[in-house]
Amino acid sequence: MKVRGANHCCCIKNAYSNGWYKRTSDGQRVNRYRCKTCNQTFSSATLNPFKWQKKRHLNYPLMKLLTNNMSLSGAADVLNINQKTVARKLALLGALCRQQLANQAHHYATIDAIQFDELQTIEHTKCKPISIAVAVAKKERKILGFRVSKMPATGHLAAISRKKYGKRPDQRHAQMKDLFNELTNILQPNITISSDECQFYKGVVKQYFPDSNYRQYLGKKSSIAGQGELKKTRFDPIFTINHTFAMMRANISRLIRRTWNTTKKISPLIDHISIYIWMHNNHKTPVFIG
């Protein structure tokens, strides 16, 4: 462990024990050290991402609540903490989950088939739709990556959206490319890929996985279950991605259809999804040995 600052550069290998202190938040004993080179002191908790937190014991319970259909205000009420504390913890835990997911990505190199699609939600109002592109392993059910992008409203809301909020950018194509660029560092080039018949999907897949076995399937009529993500058919060729979307809508409160618990800003949505994906890959799906 190294601690670098403006006036010191300490390494635990070049330090000796310098007592300990009792952390007031949880009563844990924390060892202190002193650097032999610069004579600066530091502790074993100096580089801990939860440094200065007084309620670190609530981090994992909060993650479980947020990934089991609980809103931020509801989680604050259950844990008896302030909503601002939940919002701050959401940002911190989201960043840590993204970092851990990136560190786990090399375990998925042996995956031989994936499916991808987009889930749609809204930002504050239905006039400001959002697309969430997700790639998932077909057999292992692990979520391999996601991207959130703005998109213009369609149908009868298009004119209303342009009048109230101006022309809205369509970031779907660029974000999908960014997702597949990330997947090229994880997956084999000859992997099997499946999706629905969206027009621009084929071009993105051929650009980043030209040697893949890519198949597109006609979308089927939605069923009532799964809030429209599951399909009315005996056999769904892209069942894994549709089932994953149904799980996300059921477990992430802000993704449920017809609810007042909507996303106000995109950054908390990204943090919330990051926490869910970490819980999904590590606790909600079978153990994967790659």
mmCIF file of N, CA and C in Angstrom, residues 74-177:
data_model
loop_
_atom_site.group_PDB
_atom_site.id
_atom_site.type_symbol
_atom_site.label_atom_id
_atom_site.label_comp_id
_atom_site.label_asym_id
_atom_site.label_seq_id
_atom_site.Cartn_x
_atom_site.Cartn_y
_atom_site.Cartn_z
ATOM 1 N N GLY A 74 -37.210 5.254 0.024
ATOM 2 C CA GLY A 74 -37.654 4.090 0.791
ATOM 3 C C GLY A 74 -36.499 3.448 1.546
ATOM 4 N N ALA A 75 -35.328 3.352 0.900
ATOM 5 C CA ALA A 75 -34.158 2.787 1.558
ATOM 6 C C ALA A 75 -33.727 3.660 2.739
ATOM 7 N N ALA A 76 -33.793 4.985 2.554
ATOM 8 C CA ALA A 76 -33.443 5.886 3.645
ATOM 9 C C ALA A 76 -34.374 5.689 4.835
ATOM 10 N N ASP A 77 -35.657 5.451 4.558
ATOM 11 C CA ASP A 77 -36.635 5.246 5.627
ATOM 12 C C ASP A 77 -36.388 3.927 6.349
ATOM 13 N N VAL A 78 -36.082 2.873 5.599
ATOM 14 C CA VAL A 78 -35.846 1.555 6.204
ATOM 15 C C VAL A 78 -34.579 1.564 7.058
ATOM 16 N N LEU A 79 -33.510 2.199 6.559
ATOM 17 C CA LEU A 79 -32.235 2.224 7.275
ATOM 18 C C LEU A 79 -32.153 3.352 8.299
ATOM 19 N N ASN A 80 -33.188 4.204 8.329
ATOM 20 C CA ASN A 80 -33.249 5.312 9.283
ATOM 21 C C ASN A 80 -32.066 6.271 9.102
ATOM 22 N N ILE A 81 -31.802 6.642 7.858
ATOM 23 C CA ILE A 81 -30.752 7.603 7.548
ATOM 24 C C ILE A 81 -31.328 8.680 6.632
ATOM 25 N N ASN A 82 -30.584 9.748 6.461
ATOM 26 C CA ASN A 82 -31.033 10.860 5.634
ATOM 27 C C ASN A 82 -30.960 10.498 4.155
ATOM 28 N N GLN A 83 -31.876 11.051 3.353
ATOM 29 C CA GLN A 83 -31.877 10.781 1.914
ATOM 30 C C GLN A 83 -30.602 11.290 1.246
ATOM 31 N N LYS A 84 -30.019 12.369 1.778
ATOM 32 C CA LYS A 84 -28.764 12.867 1.227
ATOM 33 C C LYS A 84 -27.639 11.856 1.436
ATOM 34 N N THR A 85 -27.672 11.146 2.564
ATOM 35 C CA THR A 85 -26.671 10.093 2.820
ATOM 36 C C THR A 85 -26.807 8.984 1.799
ATOM 37 N N VAL A 86 -28.043 8.606 1.488
ATOM 38 C CA VAL A 86 -28.279 7.563 0.476
ATOM 39 C C VAL A 86 -27.775 8.022 -0.889
ATOM 40 N N ALA A 87 -28.026 9.272 -1.238
ATOM 41 C CA ALA A 87 -27.581 9.792 -2.536
ATOM 42 C C ALA A 87 -26.056 9.782 -2.639
ATOM 43 N N ARG A 88 -25.370 10.162 -1.562
ATOM 44 C CA ARG A 88 -23.909 10.144 -1.576
ATOM 45 C C ARG A 88 -23.373 8.728 -1.644
ATOM 46 N N LYS A 89 -23.990 7.828 -0.902
ATOM 47 C CA LYS A 89 -23.557 6.433 -0.936
ATOM 48 C C LYS A 89 -23.828 5.808 -2.306
ATOM 49 N N LEU A 90 -24.924 6.198 -2.951
ATOM 50 C CA LEU A 90 -25.229 5.684 -4.286
ATOM 51 C C LEU A 90 -24.105 6.016 -5.262
ATOM 52 N N ALA A 91 -23.617 7.258 -5.235
ATOM 53 C CA ALA A 91 -22.536 7.658 -6.140
ATOM 54 C C ALA A 91 -21.248 6.910 -5.842
ATOM 55 N N LEU A 92 -20.905 6.775 -4.564
ATOM 56 C CA LEU A 92 -19.676 6.083 -4.191
ATOM 57 C C LEU A 92 -19.745 4.602 -4.514
ATOM 58 N N LEU A 93 -20.834 3.949 -4.142
ATOM 59 C CA LEU A 93 -20.980 2.516 -4.390
ATOM 60 C C LEU A 93 -21.074 2.209 -5.876
ATOM 61 N N GLY A 94 -21.713 3.099 -6.641
ATOM 62 C CA GLY A 94 -21.781 2.907 -8.084
ATOM 63 C C GLY A 94 -20.406 2.922 -8.720
ATOM 64 N N ALA A 95 -19.566 3.883 -8.311
ATOM 65 C CA ALA A 95 -18.202 3.963 -8.852
ATOM 66 C C ALA A 95 -17.381 2.744 -8.459
ATOM 67 N N LEU A 96 -17.511 2.279 -7.214
ATOM 68 C CA LEU A 96 -16.773 1.100 -6.777
ATOM 69 C C LEU A 96 -17.231 -0.156 -7.505
ATOM 70 N N CYS A 97 -18.533 -0.276 -7.743
ATOM 71 C CA CYS A 97 -19.046 -1.451 -8.467
ATOM 72 C C CYS A 97 -18.550 -1.457 -9.902
ATOM 73 N N ARG A 98 -18.498 -0.303 -10.553
ATOM 74 C CA ARG A 98 -17.961 -0.251 -11.921
ATOM 75 C C ARG A 98 -16.497 -0.660 -11.950
ATOM 76 N N GLN A 99 -15.743 -0.241 -10.947
ATOM 77 C CA GLN A 99 -14.332 -0.611 -10.883
ATOM 78 C C GLN A 99 -14.170 -2.114 -10.676
ATOM 79 N N GLN A 100 -14.968 -2.702 -9.791
ATOM 80 C CA GLN A 100 -14.874 -4.140 -9.553
ATOM 81 C C GLN A 100 -15.352 -4.946 -10.752
ATOM 82 N N LEU A 101 -16.386 -4.458 -11.446
ATOM 83 C CA LEU A 101 -16.849 -5.148 -12.652
ATOM 84 C C LEU A 101 -15.772 -5.139 -13.729
ATOM 85 N N ALA A 102 -15.055 -4.025 -13.853
ATOM 86 C CA ALA A 102 -13.951 -3.960 -14.816
ATOM 87 C C ALA A 102 -12.835 -4.933 -14.448
ATOM 88 N N ASN A 103 -12.584 -5.102 -13.151
ATOM 89 C CA ASN A 103 -11.551 -6.040 -12.712
ATOM 90 C C ASN A 103 -11.962 -7.495 -12.920
ATOM 91 N N GLN A 104 -13.271 -7.759 -12.955
ATOM 92 C CA GLN A 104 -13.763 -9.120 -13.146
ATOM 93 C C GLN A 104 -13.928 -9.499 -14.615
ATOM 94 N N ALA A 105 -13.775 -8.535 -15.502
ATOM 95 C CA ALA A 105 -14.093 -8.763 -16.921
ATOM 96 C C ALA A 105 -13.248 -9.869 -17.544
ATOM 97 N N HIS A 106 -12.002 -10.039 -17.108
ATOM 98 C CA HIS A 106 -11.126 -11.042 -17.742
ATOM 99 C C HIS A 106 -11.615 -12.465 -17.493
ATOM 100 N N HIS A 107 -12.496 -12.671 -16.516
ATOM 101 C CA HIS A 107 -13.027 -14.012 -16.253
ATOM 102 C C HIS A 107 -13.988 -14.470 -17.345
ATOM 103 N N TYR A 108 -14.475 -13.545 -18.187
ATOM 104 C CA TYR A 108 -15.494 -13.874 -19.172
ATOM 105 C C TYR A 108 -14.917 -14.154 -20.555
ATOM 106 N N ALA A 109 -13.619 -14.370 -20.635
ATOM 107 C CA ALA A 109 -12.972 -14.570 -21.936
ATOM 108 C C ALA A 109 -13.410 -15.869 -22.608
ATOM 109 N N THR A 110 -13.891 -16.840 -21.833
ATOM 110 C CA THR A 110 -14.271 -18.145 -22.398
ATOM 111 C C THR A 110 -15.724 -18.194 -22.851
ATOM 112 N N ILE A 111 -16.476 -17.131 -22.675
ATOM 113 C CA ILE A 111 -17.885 -17.116 -23.086
ATOM 114 C C ILE A 111 -17.972 -17.236 -24.606
ATOM 115 N N ASP A 112 -18.871 -18.094 -25.084
ATOM 116 C CA ASP A 112 -18.948 -18.362 -26.526
ATOM 117 C C ASP A 112 -20.214 -17.825 -27.190
ATOM 118 N N ALA A 113 -21.137 -17.250 -26.410
ATOM 119 C CA ALA A 113 -22.374 -16.729 -27.010
ATOM 120 C C ALA A 113 -22.921 -15.600 -26.145
ATOM 121 N N ILE A 114 -23.310 -14.503 -26.792
ATOM 122 C CA ILE A 114 -23.895 -13.365 -26.070
ATOM 123 C C ILE A 114 -25.149 -12.891 -26.787
ATOM 124 N N GLN A 115 -25.952 -12.139 -26.079
ATOM 125 C CA GLN A 115 -27.128 -11.482 -26.642
ATOM 126 C C GLN A 115 -27.123 -10.029 -26.185
ATOM 127 N N PHE A 116 -27.647 -9.144 -27.018
ATOM 128 C CA PHE A 116 -27.700 -7.737 -26.636
ATOM 129 C C PHE A 116 -28.972 -7.092 -27.166
ATOM 130 N N ASP A 117 -29.374 -6.031 -26.516
ATOM 131 C CA ASP A 117 -30.562 -5.291 -26.921
ATOM 132 C C ASP A 117 -30.573 -3.978 -26.131
ATOM 133 N N GLU A 118 -31.647 -3.208 -26.302
ATOM 134 C CA GLU A 118 -31.790 -1.939 -25.602
ATOM 135 C C GLU A 118 -33.081 -1.919 -24.803
ATOM 136 N N LEU A 119 -32.985 -1.410 -23.600
ATOM 137 C CA LEU A 119 -34.129 -1.201 -22.728
ATOM 138 C C LEU A 119 -34.396 0.297 -22.668
ATOM 139 N N GLN A 120 -35.649 0.685 -22.733
ATOM 140 C CA GLN A 120 -35.975 2.110 -22.743
ATOM 141 C C GLN A 120 -36.628 2.538 -21.437
ATOM 142 N N THR A 121 -36.223 3.704 -20.966
ATOM 143 C CA THR A 121 -36.828 4.326 -19.800
ATOM 144 C C THR A 121 -36.890 5.826 -20.066
ATOM 145 N N ILE A 122 -37.132 6.614 -19.038
ATOM 146 C CA ILE A 122 -37.302 8.051 -19.259
ATOM 147 C C ILE A 122 -36.449 8.842 -18.270
ATOM 148 N N GLU A 123 -36.191 10.079 -18.637
ATOM 149 C CA GLU A 123 -35.478 11.024 -17.794
ATOM 150 C C GLU A 123 -36.439 12.168 -17.440
ATOM 151 N N HIS A 124 -37.020 12.092 -16.263
ATOM 152 C CA HIS A 124 -37.925 13.116 -15.731
ATOM 153 C C HIS A 124 -39.312 13.082 -16.370
ATOM 154 N N THR A 125 -39.385 12.911 -17.677
ATOM 155 C CA THR A 125 -40.664 12.914 -18.378
ATOM 156 C C THR A 125 -40.584 11.989 -19.591
ATOM 157 N N LYS A 126 -41.757 11.538 -20.056
ATOM 158 C CA LYS A 126 -41.787 10.666 -21.226
ATOM 159 C C LYS A 126 -41.330 11.380 -22.496
ATOM 160 N N CYS A 127 -41.277 12.691 -22.434
ATOM 161 C CA CYS A 127 -40.777 13.449 -23.579
ATOM 162 C C CYS A 127 -39.254 13.386 -23.690
ATOM 163 N N LYS A 128 -38.596 12.820 -22.673
ATOM 164 C CA LYS A 128 -37.136 12.695 -22.691
ATOM 165 C C LYS A 128 -36.753 11.232 -22.450
ATOM 166 N N PRO A 129 -36.904 10.398 -23.474
ATOM 167 C CA PRO A 129 -36.597 8.963 -23.311
ATOM 168 C C PRO A 129 -35.098 8.698 -23.238
ATOM 169 N N ILE A 130 -34.754 7.566 -22.629
ATOM 170 C CA ILE A 130 -33.376 7.110 -22.472
ATOM 171 C C ILE A 130 -33.294 5.658 -22.919
ATOM 172 N N SER A 131 -32.203 5.315 -23.580
ATOM 173 C CA SER A 131 -31.953 3.945 -24.004
ATOM 174 C C SER A 131 -30.807 3.361 -23.190
ATOM 175 N N ILE A 132 -30.975 2.119 -22.732
ATOM 176 C CA ILE A 132 -29.931 1.413 -21.984
ATOM 177 C C ILE A 132 -29.544 0.176 -22.783
ATOM 178 N N ALA A 133 -28.379 0.227 -23.418
ATOM 179 C CA ALA A 133 -27.872 -0.914 -24.186
ATOM 180 C C ALA A 133 -27.168 -1.871 -23.239
ATOM 181 N N VAL A 134 -27.518 -3.157 -23.328
ATOM 182 C CA VAL A 134 -26.979 -4.171 -22.422
ATOM 183 C C VAL A 134 -26.542 -5.385 -23.221
ATOM 184 N N ALA A 135 -25.383 -5.941 -22.870
ATOM 185 C CA ALA A 135 -24.900 -7.199 -23.441
ATOM 186 C C ALA A 135 -24.816 -8.224 -22.327
ATOM 187 N N VAL A 136 -25.325 -9.430 -22.570
ATOM 188 C CA VAL A 136 -25.384 -10.464 -21.544
ATOM 189 C C VAL A 136 -24.929 -11.800 -22.138
ATOM 190 N N ALA A 137 -24.251 -12.609 -21.329
ATOM 191 C CA ALA A 137 -23.837 -13.942 -21.754
ATOM 192 C C ALA A 137 -25.055 -14.849 -21.839
ATOM 193 N N LYS A 138 -25.188 -15.572 -22.944
ATOM 194 C CA LYS A 138 -26.400 -16.359 -23.193
ATOM 195 C C LYS A 138 -26.580 -17.482 -22.173
ATOM 196 N N LYS A 139 -25.546 -18.267 -21.918
ATOM 197 C CA LYS A 139 -25.659 -19.411 -21.008
ATOM 198 C C LYS A 139 -25.404 -19.008 -19.561
ATOM 199 N N GLU A 140 -24.390 -18.202 -19.349
ATOM 200 C CA GLU A 140 -23.969 -17.855 -17.988
ATOM 201 C C GLU A 140 -24.829 -16.769 -17.353
ATOM 202 N N ARG A 141 -25.544 -15.981 -18.185
ATOM 203 C CA ARG A 141 -26.466 -14.926 -17.742
ATOM 204 C C ARG A 141 -25.755 -13.766 -17.065
ATOM 205 N N LYS A 142 -24.446 -13.664 -17.210
ATOM 206 C CA LYS A 142 -23.715 -12.537 -16.637
ATOM 207 C C LYS A 142 -23.863 -11.315 -17.544
ATOM 208 N N ILE A 143 -24.087 -10.158 -16.939
ATOM 209 C CA ILE A 143 -24.163 -8.914 -17.704
ATOM 210 C C ILE A 143 -22.749 -8.431 -17.970
ATOM 211 N N LEU A 144 -22.381 -8.291 -19.233
ATOM 212 C CA LEU A 144 -21.003 -8.004 -19.626
ATOM 213 C C LEU A 144 -20.733 -6.511 -19.766
ATOM 214 N N GLY A 145 -21.757 -5.722 -19.935
ATOM 215 C CA GLY A 145 -21.554 -4.283 -20.081
ATOM 216 C C GLY A 145 -22.856 -3.591 -20.394
ATOM 217 N N PHE A 146 -22.863 -2.265 -20.218
ATOM 218 C CA PHE A 146 -24.051 -1.479 -20.526
ATOM 219 C C PHE A 146 -23.633 -0.056 -20.861
ATOM 220 N N ARG A 147 -24.504 0.651 -21.570
ATOM 221 C CA ARG A 147 -24.318 2.056 -21.876
ATOM 222 C C ARG A 147 -25.675 2.756 -21.825
ATOM 223 N N VAL A 148 -25.693 3.963 -21.290
ATOM 224 C CA VAL A 148 -26.911 4.765 -21.200
ATOM 225 C C VAL A 148 -26.797 5.932 -22.174
ATOM 226 N N SER A 149 -27.817 6.147 -22.978
ATOM 227 C CA SER A 149 -27.757 7.200 -23.990
ATOM 228 C C SER A 149 -29.100 7.902 -24.108
ATOM 229 N N LYS A 150 -29.039 9.178 -24.450
ATOM 230 C CA LYS A 150 -30.245 9.946 -24.721
ATOM 231 C C LYS A 150 -30.762 9.605 -26.116
ATOM 232 N N MET A 151 -32.057 9.774 -26.300
ATOM 233 C CA MET A 151 -32.657 9.537 -27.611
ATOM 234 C C MET A 151 -33.872 10.439 -27.760
ATOM 235 N N PRO A 152 -34.224 10.807 -28.994
ATOM 236 C CA PRO A 152 -35.396 11.663 -29.193
ATOM 237 C C PRO A 152 -36.693 10.898 -28.973
ATOM 238 N N ALA A 153 -37.714 11.610 -28.582
ATOM 239 C CA ALA A 153 -39.025 11.000 -28.404
ATOM 240 C C ALA A 153 -39.600 10.614 -29.758
ATOM 241 N N THR A 154 -40.456 9.608 -29.769
ATOM 242 C CA THR A 154 -41.073 9.116 -31.005
ATOM 243 C C THR A 154 -42.589 9.152 -30.862
ATOM 244 N N GLY A 155 -43.269 8.895 -31.965
ATOM 245 C CA GLY A 155 -44.723 8.829 -31.948
ATOM 246 C C GLY A 155 -45.366 10.176 -31.678
ATOM 247 N N HIS A 156 -46.466 10.157 -30.961
ATOM 248 C CA HIS A 156 -47.225 11.379 -30.727
ATOM 249 C C HIS A 156 -46.509 12.338 -29.774
ATOM 250 N N LEU A 157 -45.459 11.866 -29.069
ATOM 251 C CA LEU A 157 -44.721 12.730 -28.146
ATOM 252 C C LEU A 157 -43.572 13.477 -28.822
ATOM 253 N N ALA A 158 -43.257 13.147 -30.069
ATOM 254 C CA ALA A 158 -42.107 13.751 -30.738
ATOM 255 C C ALA A 158 -42.269 15.261 -30.878
ATOM 256 N N ALA A 159 -43.397 15.693 -31.385
ATOM 257 C CA ALA A 159 -43.621 17.131 -31.576
ATOM 258 C C ALA A 159 -43.689 17.865 -30.235
ATOM 259 N N ILE A 160 -44.323 17.247 -29.246
ATOM 260 C CA ILE A 160 -44.424 17.862 -27.917
ATOM 261 C C ILE A 160 -43.033 18.014 -27.296
ATOM 262 N N SER A 161 -42.210 16.993 -27.456
ATOM 263 C CA SER A 161 -40.856 17.022 -26.898
ATOM 264 C C SER A 161 -40.015 18.123 -27.536
ATOM 265 N N ARG A 162 -40.081 18.246 -28.855
ATOM 266 C CA ARG A 162 -39.297 19.281 -29.544
ATOM 267 C C ARG A 162 -39.762 20.685 -29.144
ATOM 268 N N LYS A 163 -41.065 20.841 -28.937
ATOM 269 C CA LYS A 163 -41.593 22.155 -28.575
ATOM 270 C C LYS A 163 -41.187 22.564 -27.156
ATOM 271 N N LYS A 164 -41.187 21.610 -26.218
ATOM 272 C CA LYS A 164 -40.910 21.930 -24.825
ATOM 273 C C LYS A 164 -39.418 21.929 -24.494
ATOM 274 N N TYR A 165 -38.659 20.981 -25.099
ATOM 275 C CA TYR A 165 -37.265 20.795 -24.682
ATOM 276 C C TYR A 165 -36.269 20.955 -25.829
ATOM 277 N N GLY A 166 -36.751 21.287 -27.013
ATOM 278 C CA GLY A 166 -35.855 21.437 -28.145
ATOM 279 C C GLY A 166 -35.480 20.097 -28.763
ATOM 280 N N LYS A 167 -34.609 20.140 -29.761
ATOM 281 C CA LYS A 167 -34.183 18.921 -30.440
ATOM 282 C C LYS A 167 -33.305 18.097 -29.520
ATOM 283 N N ARG A 168 -33.659 16.854 -29.325
ATOM 284 C CA ARG A 168 -32.941 15.970 -28.417
ATOM 285 C C ARG A 168 -31.967 15.092 -29.212
ATOM 286 N N PRO A 169 -30.700 14.985 -28.786
ATOM 287 C CA PRO A 169 -29.723 14.187 -29.552
ATOM 288 C C PRO A 169 -30.028 12.699 -29.469
ATOM 289 N N ASP A 170 -29.607 11.979 -30.482
ATOM 290 C CA ASP A 170 -29.732 10.523 -30.492
ATOM 291 C C ASP A 170 -28.333 9.929 -30.314
ATOM 292 N N GLN A 171 -28.035 9.451 -29.124
ATOM 293 C CA GLN A 171 -26.716 8.928 -28.791
ATOM 294 C C GLN A 171 -26.640 7.411 -28.856
ATOM 295 N N ARG A 172 -27.689 6.764 -29.312
ATOM 296 C CA ARG A 172 -27.750 5.302 -29.260
ATOM 297 C C ARG A 172 -26.644 4.643 -30.071
ATOM 298 N N HIS A 173 -26.447 5.105 -31.299
ATOM 299 C CA HIS A 173 -25.473 4.476 -32.187
ATOM 300 C C HIS A 173 -24.060 4.629 -31.632
ATOM 301 N N ALA A 174 -23.716 5.821 -31.169
ATOM 302 C CA ALA A 174 -22.365 6.056 -30.645
ATOM 303 C C ALA A 174 -22.123 5.259 -29.365
ATOM 304 N N GLN A 175 -23.121 5.195 -28.484
ATOM 305 C CA GLN A 175 -22.949 4.453 -27.238
ATOM 306 C C GLN A 175 -22.892 2.948 -27.482
ATOM 307 N N MET A 176 -23.628 2.466 -28.487
ATOM 308 C CA MET A 176 -23.560 1.046 -28.824
ATOM 309 C C MET A 176 -22.174 0.688 -29.349
ATOM 310 N N LYS A 177 -21.592 1.571 -30.146
ATOM 311 C CA LYS A 177 -20.223 1.357 -30.618
ATOM 312 C C LYS A 177 -19.241 1.327 -29.450
#
